Structure formats: structure tokens, C-alpha cells
């Protein structure tokens, strides 16, 4: 399903993302969506949930552990390249952001694919809701994919 860049996708009540041009919905479920770029070399997956805390960096670490642990994880050999970086956000939907860059291997039916990416946690300190975001790209992604990912994350704030 191709979307125009101004077609925001609702993820959960009051939270949406505006896809970059050429990005499409790859999959979705209750309170989550996965977007792919045109050649599927990059993916942005967003899950909105109750935060369970007021520390964006701590929530990020817990969400990474949950997302990458267990038998159903599609990311293996996850190597966190940075400590969580946190910053305040001026937007109405989220007031804190924490992020960690990583390398990993995606496991799929066609084999394994090395990827680089960023895990991001957006936290709404007033309503206790957070968004856990996994942006990843493989080595054949264009240079603009990371900028498109950042733009889409920014559209949620």
C-alpha cells in the first residue's frame, strides 16, 4: 500500500507516524506498525505501550532486552555501539527520547542479513506512554534511508 508523505498512520490513540515518500506499511497490529522503504533495504518498526517507568534510557534498555531476547527474536548478535543518549523533546506527544545505535543480524527464511540501526524510546512523562522504535538498514540501503528514518521518528513528537 503506497502512501503519500502527508498520510499519517495512526499507531495508537493520539500517536501517529508520517511515512517518508516511498515508504509503505509492511505489517501492523494493535499498537504497532512496521514500515519499509521502496526496496525493503530499511525498516522502521514502532510499538506504542504503557511506559512502566519515567526513565527513557531505562525503558529503552528493558525494551531492547525484551525485543532481542527469546526464541521469536528476528535480530541476533545484537551489538550495542553506544550507551543510551537521552534528550528532552519539545513536542506534545513525547517529552523524552533515548537512543542506542547497534549492529545485528536479521534472521529470515532466505538466510541472515547484517544490519545497522538505532533503537529509540520516546516517553510521554504526563500520560505514562512510550513508543519503542527499531530503525534498521542493510548494507545496500541508500544514504538517504537513515535521514528518512529520523524524519519519520521526528513526525511522532
Short mmCIF file of N, CA and C in Angstrom, two decimals:
data_model
loop_
_atom_site.label_atom_id
_atom_site.label_comp_id
_atom_site.label_asym_id
_atom_site.label_seq_id
_atom_site.Cartn_x
_atom_site.Cartn_y
_atom_site.Cartn_z
N UNK A 1 0.84 -1.17 0.00
CA UNK A 1 0.00 0.00 0.00
C UNK A 1 0.89 1.24 0.00
N UNK A 2 0.98 1.92 -1.10
CA UNK A 2 1.78 3.14 -1.18
C UNK A 2 1.05 4.29 -0.50
N UNK A 3 1.80 5.11 0.17
CA UNK A 3 1.23 6.24 0.90
C UNK A 3 1.86 7.53 0.43
N UNK A 4 1.08 8.58 0.47
CA UNK A 4 1.64 9.89 0.22
C UNK A 4 2.33 10.35 1.48
N UNK A 5 3.33 11.20 1.36
CA UNK A 5 4.12 11.57 2.53
C UNK A 5 3.33 12.31 3.59
N UNK A 6 2.14 12.84 3.22
CA UNK A 6 1.37 13.54 4.25
C UNK A 6 0.27 12.67 4.86
N UNK A 7 0.23 11.39 4.53
CA UNK A 7 -0.74 10.46 5.09
C UNK A 7 -0.19 9.87 6.38
N UNK A 8 -0.58 10.46 7.51
CA UNK A 8 -0.12 9.94 8.80
C UNK A 8 -0.81 8.60 9.08
N UNK A 9 -0.07 7.70 9.69
CA UNK A 9 -0.59 6.39 10.05
C UNK A 9 -0.80 6.37 11.56
N UNK A 10 -2.05 6.14 11.99
CA UNK A 10 -2.33 6.04 13.42
C UNK A 10 -1.78 4.72 13.94
N UNK A 11 -1.05 4.79 15.05
CA UNK A 11 -0.48 3.59 15.66
C UNK A 11 -1.29 3.22 16.91
N UNK A 12 -1.56 4.22 17.72
CA UNK A 12 -2.38 4.07 18.92
C UNK A 12 -3.09 5.41 19.11
N UNK A 13 -4.05 5.45 20.00
CA UNK A 13 -4.81 6.69 20.17
C UNK A 13 -3.87 7.86 20.47
N UNK A 14 -3.93 8.88 19.60
CA UNK A 14 -3.12 10.08 19.78
C UNK A 14 -1.68 9.97 19.31
N UNK A 15 -1.27 8.83 18.76
CA UNK A 15 0.10 8.64 18.29
C UNK A 15 0.06 8.17 16.84
N UNK A 16 0.77 8.91 15.98
CA UNK A 16 0.83 8.54 14.57
C UNK A 16 2.24 8.81 14.04
N UNK A 17 2.51 8.27 12.86
CA UNK A 17 3.79 8.50 12.19
C UNK A 17 3.48 8.90 10.76
N UNK A 18 4.25 9.85 10.23
CA UNK A 18 4.12 10.25 8.84
C UNK A 18 5.24 9.58 8.05
N UNK A 19 4.90 8.66 7.14
CA UNK A 19 5.93 7.96 6.38
C UNK A 19 6.68 8.89 5.43
N UNK A 20 7.93 8.58 5.22
CA UNK A 20 8.71 9.28 4.20
C UNK A 20 8.19 8.84 2.83
N UNK A 21 8.37 9.67 1.80
CA UNK A 21 7.93 9.28 0.46
C UNK A 21 8.52 7.94 0.05
N UNK A 22 7.67 7.06 -0.48
CA UNK A 22 8.11 5.75 -0.94
C UNK A 22 8.07 4.67 0.12
N UNK A 23 7.88 5.03 1.38
CA UNK A 23 7.79 4.02 2.44
C UNK A 23 6.35 3.51 2.50
N UNK A 24 6.20 2.21 2.78
CA UNK A 24 4.89 1.58 2.83
C UNK A 24 4.75 0.75 4.10
N UNK A 25 3.50 0.45 4.43
CA UNK A 25 3.23 -0.41 5.59
C UNK A 25 3.58 -1.84 5.20
N UNK A 26 4.54 -2.42 5.93
CA UNK A 26 4.91 -3.81 5.68
C UNK A 26 4.04 -4.76 6.50
N UNK A 27 3.69 -4.33 7.71
CA UNK A 27 2.89 -5.14 8.61
C UNK A 27 2.37 -4.23 9.71
N UNK A 28 1.30 -4.64 10.37
CA UNK A 28 0.82 -3.87 11.51
C UNK A 28 -0.04 -4.75 12.39
N UNK A 29 -0.23 -4.27 13.60
CA UNK A 29 -1.06 -4.96 14.57
C UNK A 29 -1.57 -3.94 15.57
N UNK A 30 -2.21 -4.40 16.65
CA UNK A 30 -2.69 -3.45 17.64
C UNK A 30 -1.50 -2.70 18.27
N UNK A 31 -1.48 -1.40 18.17
CA UNK A 31 -0.46 -0.54 18.78
C UNK A 31 0.94 -0.69 18.20
N UNK A 32 1.08 -1.25 16.99
CA UNK A 32 2.38 -1.29 16.35
C UNK A 32 2.22 -1.25 14.83
N UNK A 33 3.29 -0.79 14.18
CA UNK A 33 3.34 -0.76 12.72
C UNK A 33 4.79 -0.94 12.28
N UNK A 34 4.99 -1.59 11.14
CA UNK A 34 6.31 -1.73 10.54
C UNK A 34 6.25 -1.13 9.14
N UNK A 35 7.14 -0.19 8.86
CA UNK A 35 7.21 0.47 7.56
C UNK A 35 8.49 0.04 6.85
N UNK A 36 8.41 -0.13 5.53
CA UNK A 36 9.57 -0.50 4.73
C UNK A 36 9.80 0.56 3.66
N UNK A 37 11.07 0.79 3.32
CA UNK A 37 11.33 1.67 2.18
C UNK A 37 11.05 0.90 0.89
N UNK A 38 11.13 1.59 -0.24
CA UNK A 38 10.68 1.02 -1.52
C UNK A 38 11.36 -0.29 -1.88
N UNK A 39 12.66 -0.42 -1.60
CA UNK A 39 13.36 -1.65 -1.97
C UNK A 39 13.58 -2.58 -0.77
N UNK A 40 12.89 -2.33 0.32
CA UNK A 40 12.93 -3.12 1.56
C UNK A 40 14.34 -3.30 2.15
N UNK A 41 15.21 -2.33 1.90
CA UNK A 41 16.55 -2.38 2.49
C UNK A 41 16.58 -1.69 3.85
N UNK A 42 15.47 -1.03 4.22
CA UNK A 42 15.39 -0.36 5.52
C UNK A 42 13.99 -0.57 6.09
N UNK A 43 13.91 -0.66 7.42
CA UNK A 43 12.63 -0.86 8.09
C UNK A 43 12.56 0.00 9.34
N UNK A 44 11.36 0.48 9.63
CA UNK A 44 11.08 1.22 10.86
C UNK A 44 9.91 0.53 11.52
N UNK A 45 10.14 0.01 12.73
CA UNK A 45 9.07 -0.66 13.48
C UNK A 45 8.81 0.14 14.75
N UNK A 46 7.54 0.47 14.99
CA UNK A 46 7.15 1.30 16.13
C UNK A 46 6.10 0.56 16.94
N UNK A 47 6.32 0.47 18.25
CA UNK A 47 5.36 -0.13 19.17
C UNK A 47 5.03 0.89 20.25
N UNK A 48 3.76 1.19 20.44
CA UNK A 48 3.31 2.12 21.48
C UNK A 48 2.71 1.31 22.61
N UNK A 49 3.10 1.66 23.86
CA UNK A 49 2.69 0.85 25.01
C UNK A 49 2.74 1.67 26.29
N UNK A 50 2.17 1.14 27.39
CA UNK A 50 2.37 1.80 28.67
C UNK A 50 3.86 1.78 29.03
N UNK A 51 4.35 2.87 29.59
CA UNK A 51 5.78 3.02 29.81
C UNK A 51 6.32 2.15 30.94
N UNK A 52 5.64 2.09 32.05
CA UNK A 52 6.16 1.32 33.17
C UNK A 52 7.35 1.98 33.85
N UNK A 53 7.51 3.28 33.71
CA UNK A 53 8.61 3.99 34.34
C UNK A 53 8.73 5.39 33.78
N UNK A 54 9.60 6.19 34.40
CA UNK A 54 9.77 7.58 33.99
C UNK A 54 11.17 7.87 33.47
N UNK A 55 11.97 6.84 33.23
CA UNK A 55 13.35 6.99 32.77
C UNK A 55 13.45 6.41 31.36
N UNK A 56 13.54 7.29 30.35
CA UNK A 56 13.56 6.83 28.96
C UNK A 56 14.70 5.87 28.68
N UNK A 57 15.89 6.13 29.24
CA UNK A 57 17.04 5.24 29.00
C UNK A 57 16.80 3.87 29.61
N UNK A 58 16.26 3.83 30.81
CA UNK A 58 15.96 2.55 31.46
C UNK A 58 14.90 1.77 30.70
N UNK A 59 13.87 2.46 30.24
CA UNK A 59 12.83 1.80 29.44
C UNK A 59 13.40 1.25 28.14
N UNK A 60 14.29 2.04 27.53
CA UNK A 60 14.92 1.61 26.28
C UNK A 60 15.70 0.32 26.49
N UNK A 61 16.51 0.27 27.54
CA UNK A 61 17.31 -0.93 27.81
C UNK A 61 16.41 -2.14 28.00
N UNK A 62 15.32 -1.98 28.77
CA UNK A 62 14.40 -3.09 29.02
C UNK A 62 13.71 -3.53 27.72
N UNK A 63 13.30 -2.57 26.89
CA UNK A 63 12.63 -2.91 25.64
C UNK A 63 13.58 -3.60 24.66
N UNK A 64 14.83 -3.16 24.61
CA UNK A 64 15.82 -3.83 23.75
C UNK A 64 15.99 -5.27 24.20
N UNK A 65 16.14 -5.47 25.51
CA UNK A 65 16.31 -6.84 26.03
C UNK A 65 15.12 -7.72 25.67
N UNK A 66 13.92 -7.18 25.82
CA UNK A 66 12.72 -7.96 25.50
C UNK A 66 12.62 -8.22 23.99
N UNK A 67 12.92 -7.22 23.17
CA UNK A 67 12.80 -7.32 21.72
C UNK A 67 13.83 -8.28 21.13
N UNK A 68 15.02 -8.33 21.71
CA UNK A 68 16.10 -9.14 21.14
C UNK A 68 16.28 -10.47 21.85
N UNK A 69 15.59 -10.68 22.96
CA UNK A 69 15.71 -11.93 23.69
C UNK A 69 14.60 -12.88 23.30
N UNK A 70 14.78 -14.14 23.58
CA UNK A 70 13.72 -15.10 23.33
C UNK A 70 13.81 -15.74 21.96
N UNK A 71 13.08 -16.83 21.83
CA UNK A 71 13.15 -17.65 20.63
C UNK A 71 12.55 -16.97 19.40
N UNK A 72 11.63 -16.02 19.58
CA UNK A 72 10.97 -15.41 18.42
C UNK A 72 11.70 -14.17 17.91
N UNK A 73 12.81 -13.80 18.52
CA UNK A 73 13.54 -12.60 18.09
C UNK A 73 14.09 -12.79 16.68
N UNK A 74 13.91 -11.77 15.82
CA UNK A 74 14.46 -11.86 14.47
C UNK A 74 15.82 -11.20 14.38
N UNK A 75 16.23 -10.46 15.44
CA UNK A 75 17.57 -9.88 15.49
C UNK A 75 18.44 -10.75 16.39
N UNK A 76 19.59 -11.14 15.87
CA UNK A 76 20.55 -11.89 16.68
C UNK A 76 21.89 -11.16 16.65
N UNK A 77 22.78 -11.57 17.52
CA UNK A 77 24.13 -10.99 17.59
C UNK A 77 24.07 -9.46 17.71
N UNK A 78 23.16 -8.97 18.53
CA UNK A 78 22.98 -7.52 18.69
C UNK A 78 24.17 -6.96 19.46
N UNK A 79 24.83 -5.97 18.87
CA UNK A 79 25.96 -5.29 19.49
C UNK A 79 25.60 -3.82 19.64
N UNK A 80 25.38 -3.41 20.89
CA UNK A 80 25.06 -2.01 21.15
C UNK A 80 26.33 -1.18 21.02
N UNK A 81 26.33 -0.23 20.10
CA UNK A 81 27.53 0.54 19.79
C UNK A 81 27.72 1.76 20.69
N UNK A 82 26.64 2.21 21.32
CA UNK A 82 26.71 3.41 22.15
C UNK A 82 25.93 3.16 23.44
N UNK A 83 26.25 3.94 24.45
CA UNK A 83 25.40 3.98 25.64
C UNK A 83 24.16 4.77 25.27
N UNK A 84 23.06 4.59 26.00
CA UNK A 84 21.86 5.36 25.66
C UNK A 84 22.11 6.87 25.74
N UNK A 85 21.73 7.55 24.68
CA UNK A 85 21.80 9.01 24.65
C UNK A 85 20.39 9.53 24.89
N UNK A 86 20.24 10.44 25.85
CA UNK A 86 18.91 10.96 26.15
C UNK A 86 18.86 12.46 25.85
N UNK A 87 17.66 12.91 25.51
CA UNK A 87 17.46 14.35 25.29
C UNK A 87 15.99 14.68 25.54
N UNK A 88 15.73 15.90 25.96
CA UNK A 88 14.34 16.34 26.11
C UNK A 88 13.74 16.64 24.75
N UNK A 89 12.43 16.47 24.64
CA UNK A 89 11.72 16.78 23.40
C UNK A 89 10.70 17.88 23.65
N UNK A 90 10.52 18.78 22.70
CA UNK A 90 9.58 19.88 22.89
C UNK A 90 8.15 19.55 22.46
N UNK A 91 7.94 18.37 21.85
CA UNK A 91 6.64 18.07 21.27
C UNK A 91 5.56 17.74 22.27
N UNK A 92 4.30 17.77 21.82
CA UNK A 92 3.18 17.50 22.71
C UNK A 92 2.99 16.01 23.02
N UNK A 93 3.46 15.12 22.14
CA UNK A 93 3.22 13.68 22.32
C UNK A 93 4.26 13.00 23.21
N UNK A 94 5.50 13.46 23.12
CA UNK A 94 6.59 12.84 23.88
C UNK A 94 7.53 13.92 24.39
N UNK A 95 8.02 13.74 25.63
CA UNK A 95 8.88 14.74 26.25
C UNK A 95 10.32 14.28 26.44
N UNK A 96 10.59 12.97 26.31
CA UNK A 96 11.96 12.46 26.44
C UNK A 96 12.24 11.47 25.31
N UNK A 97 13.51 11.45 24.90
CA UNK A 97 13.96 10.48 23.91
C UNK A 97 15.26 9.87 24.37
N UNK A 98 15.39 8.56 24.20
CA UNK A 98 16.65 7.86 24.43
C UNK A 98 16.92 6.98 23.21
N UNK A 99 18.19 6.89 22.81
CA UNK A 99 18.51 6.07 21.64
C UNK A 99 19.86 5.39 21.80
N UNK A 100 19.99 4.25 21.11
CA UNK A 100 21.21 3.44 21.10
C UNK A 100 21.43 2.95 19.67
N UNK A 101 22.62 3.17 19.12
CA UNK A 101 22.97 2.62 17.81
C UNK A 101 23.43 1.17 17.99
N UNK A 102 23.19 0.34 16.96
CA UNK A 102 23.55 -1.07 17.07
C UNK A 102 23.90 -1.67 15.71
N UNK A 103 24.56 -2.83 15.78
CA UNK A 103 24.69 -3.72 14.63
C UNK A 103 24.06 -5.03 15.04
N UNK A 104 23.57 -5.79 14.07
CA UNK A 104 22.92 -7.06 14.38
C UNK A 104 22.81 -7.89 13.11
N UNK A 105 22.25 -9.06 13.26
CA UNK A 105 21.95 -9.94 12.14
C UNK A 105 20.45 -10.20 12.14
N UNK A 106 19.80 -10.00 10.99
CA UNK A 106 18.39 -10.33 10.84
C UNK A 106 18.31 -11.77 10.34
N UNK A 107 17.48 -12.54 11.00
CA UNK A 107 17.25 -13.93 10.59
C UNK A 107 15.91 -13.99 9.87
N UNK A 108 15.92 -14.48 8.63
CA UNK A 108 14.68 -14.64 7.89
C UNK A 108 14.76 -15.93 7.07
N UNK A 109 13.66 -16.34 6.43
CA UNK A 109 13.68 -17.61 5.70
C UNK A 109 14.72 -17.69 4.59
N UNK A 110 15.15 -16.53 4.06
CA UNK A 110 16.15 -16.53 3.00
C UNK A 110 17.58 -16.59 3.53
N UNK A 111 17.75 -16.52 4.84
CA UNK A 111 19.09 -16.56 5.42
C UNK A 111 19.28 -15.45 6.43
N UNK A 112 20.52 -15.01 6.59
CA UNK A 112 20.82 -13.95 7.54
C UNK A 112 21.33 -12.72 6.80
N UNK A 113 21.00 -11.54 7.36
CA UNK A 113 21.38 -10.27 6.74
C UNK A 113 21.98 -9.38 7.82
N UNK A 114 23.23 -8.92 7.66
CA UNK A 114 23.78 -7.97 8.63
C UNK A 114 23.13 -6.60 8.47
N UNK A 115 22.81 -5.96 9.59
CA UNK A 115 22.17 -4.65 9.57
C UNK A 115 22.82 -3.71 10.56
N UNK A 116 22.63 -2.42 10.34
CA UNK A 116 22.94 -1.39 11.33
C UNK A 116 21.64 -0.67 11.64
N UNK A 117 21.54 -0.13 12.86
CA UNK A 117 20.29 0.52 13.19
C UNK A 117 20.38 1.32 14.47
N UNK A 118 19.22 1.81 14.86
CA UNK A 118 19.08 2.58 16.09
C UNK A 118 17.80 2.15 16.79
N UNK A 119 17.93 1.83 18.07
CA UNK A 119 16.76 1.64 18.92
C UNK A 119 16.46 2.98 19.57
N UNK A 120 15.20 3.39 19.58
CA UNK A 120 14.80 4.67 20.16
C UNK A 120 13.59 4.46 21.06
N UNK A 121 13.59 5.15 22.18
CA UNK A 121 12.43 5.16 23.08
C UNK A 121 11.95 6.60 23.18
N UNK A 122 10.67 6.83 22.91
CA UNK A 122 10.05 8.12 23.11
C UNK A 122 9.12 7.97 24.31
N UNK A 123 9.21 8.89 25.27
CA UNK A 123 8.44 8.78 26.50
C UNK A 123 7.55 10.01 26.71
N UNK A 124 6.28 9.75 26.99
CA UNK A 124 5.35 10.81 27.39
C UNK A 124 5.30 10.76 28.91
N UNK A 125 5.90 11.76 29.55
CA UNK A 125 6.01 11.75 31.01
C UNK A 125 4.69 12.09 31.69
N UNK A 126 3.72 12.68 30.96
CA UNK A 126 2.47 13.03 31.61
C UNK A 126 1.42 11.92 31.56
N UNK A 127 1.39 11.14 30.49
CA UNK A 127 0.39 10.07 30.44
C UNK A 127 0.99 8.67 30.59
N UNK A 128 2.32 8.58 30.77
CA UNK A 128 2.96 7.29 31.01
C UNK A 128 2.95 6.36 29.82
N UNK A 129 2.98 6.91 28.61
CA UNK A 129 3.00 6.09 27.41
C UNK A 129 4.36 6.24 26.73
N UNK A 130 4.82 5.17 26.10
CA UNK A 130 6.08 5.25 25.38
C UNK A 130 5.94 4.59 24.02
N UNK A 131 6.89 4.93 23.15
CA UNK A 131 6.99 4.30 21.83
C UNK A 131 8.39 3.73 21.72
N UNK A 132 8.48 2.42 21.47
CA UNK A 132 9.76 1.76 21.22
C UNK A 132 9.91 1.62 19.72
N UNK A 133 11.04 2.11 19.20
CA UNK A 133 11.25 2.18 17.75
C UNK A 133 12.54 1.45 17.39
N UNK A 134 12.44 0.61 16.37
CA UNK A 134 13.62 -0.05 15.81
C UNK A 134 13.74 0.40 14.36
N UNK A 135 14.79 1.18 14.05
CA UNK A 135 15.10 1.54 12.67
C UNK A 135 16.33 0.75 12.29
N UNK A 136 16.26 0.03 11.15
CA UNK A 136 17.43 -0.72 10.70
C UNK A 136 17.54 -0.68 9.19
N UNK A 137 18.77 -0.82 8.72
CA UNK A 137 19.01 -0.88 7.28
C UNK A 137 20.13 -1.85 7.00
N UNK A 138 20.07 -2.48 5.81
CA UNK A 138 21.17 -3.36 5.43
C UNK A 138 22.18 -2.59 4.59
N UNK A 139 23.23 -3.27 4.18
CA UNK A 139 24.34 -2.59 3.51
C UNK A 139 23.98 -2.05 2.14
N UNK A 140 22.89 -2.49 1.56
CA UNK A 140 22.51 -1.99 0.24
C UNK A 140 21.52 -0.82 0.30
N UNK A 141 21.17 -0.37 1.50
CA UNK A 141 20.26 0.78 1.63
C UNK A 141 20.95 2.05 1.13
N UNK A 142 20.16 2.95 0.60
CA UNK A 142 20.72 4.21 0.11
C UNK A 142 21.11 5.10 1.29
N UNK A 143 21.93 6.08 1.02
CA UNK A 143 22.36 7.00 2.06
C UNK A 143 21.23 7.81 2.66
N UNK A 144 20.13 7.95 1.93
CA UNK A 144 19.04 8.76 2.46
C UNK A 144 18.14 7.99 3.42
N UNK A 145 18.27 6.67 3.53
CA UNK A 145 17.38 5.88 4.38
C UNK A 145 17.44 6.33 5.84
N UNK A 146 18.63 6.57 6.37
CA UNK A 146 18.74 6.99 7.77
C UNK A 146 18.07 8.33 8.00
N UNK A 147 18.22 9.26 7.07
CA UNK A 147 17.55 10.56 7.18
C UNK A 147 16.05 10.42 7.14
N UNK A 148 15.56 9.52 6.30
CA UNK A 148 14.12 9.28 6.23
C UNK A 148 13.61 8.69 7.55
N UNK A 149 14.39 7.77 8.13
CA UNK A 149 14.02 7.20 9.42
C UNK A 149 13.94 8.27 10.50
N UNK A 150 14.92 9.16 10.53
CA UNK A 150 14.93 10.24 11.52
C UNK A 150 13.74 11.18 11.31
N UNK A 151 13.41 11.46 10.06
CA UNK A 151 12.27 12.33 9.78
C UNK A 151 10.97 11.69 10.27
N UNK A 152 10.82 10.39 10.07
CA UNK A 152 9.59 9.72 10.50
C UNK A 152 9.49 9.70 12.03
N UNK A 153 10.60 9.44 12.70
CA UNK A 153 10.60 9.47 14.17
C UNK A 153 10.25 10.88 14.65
N UNK A 154 10.83 11.89 14.00
CA UNK A 154 10.51 13.28 14.34
C UNK A 154 9.05 13.62 14.14
N UNK A 155 8.38 12.97 13.18
CA UNK A 155 6.97 13.25 12.93
C UNK A 155 6.07 12.80 14.07
N UNK A 156 6.59 11.94 14.93
CA UNK A 156 5.80 11.41 16.05
C UNK A 156 5.81 12.33 17.26
N UNK A 157 6.78 13.22 17.35
CA UNK A 157 6.98 14.02 18.55
C UNK A 157 5.88 15.05 18.71
#
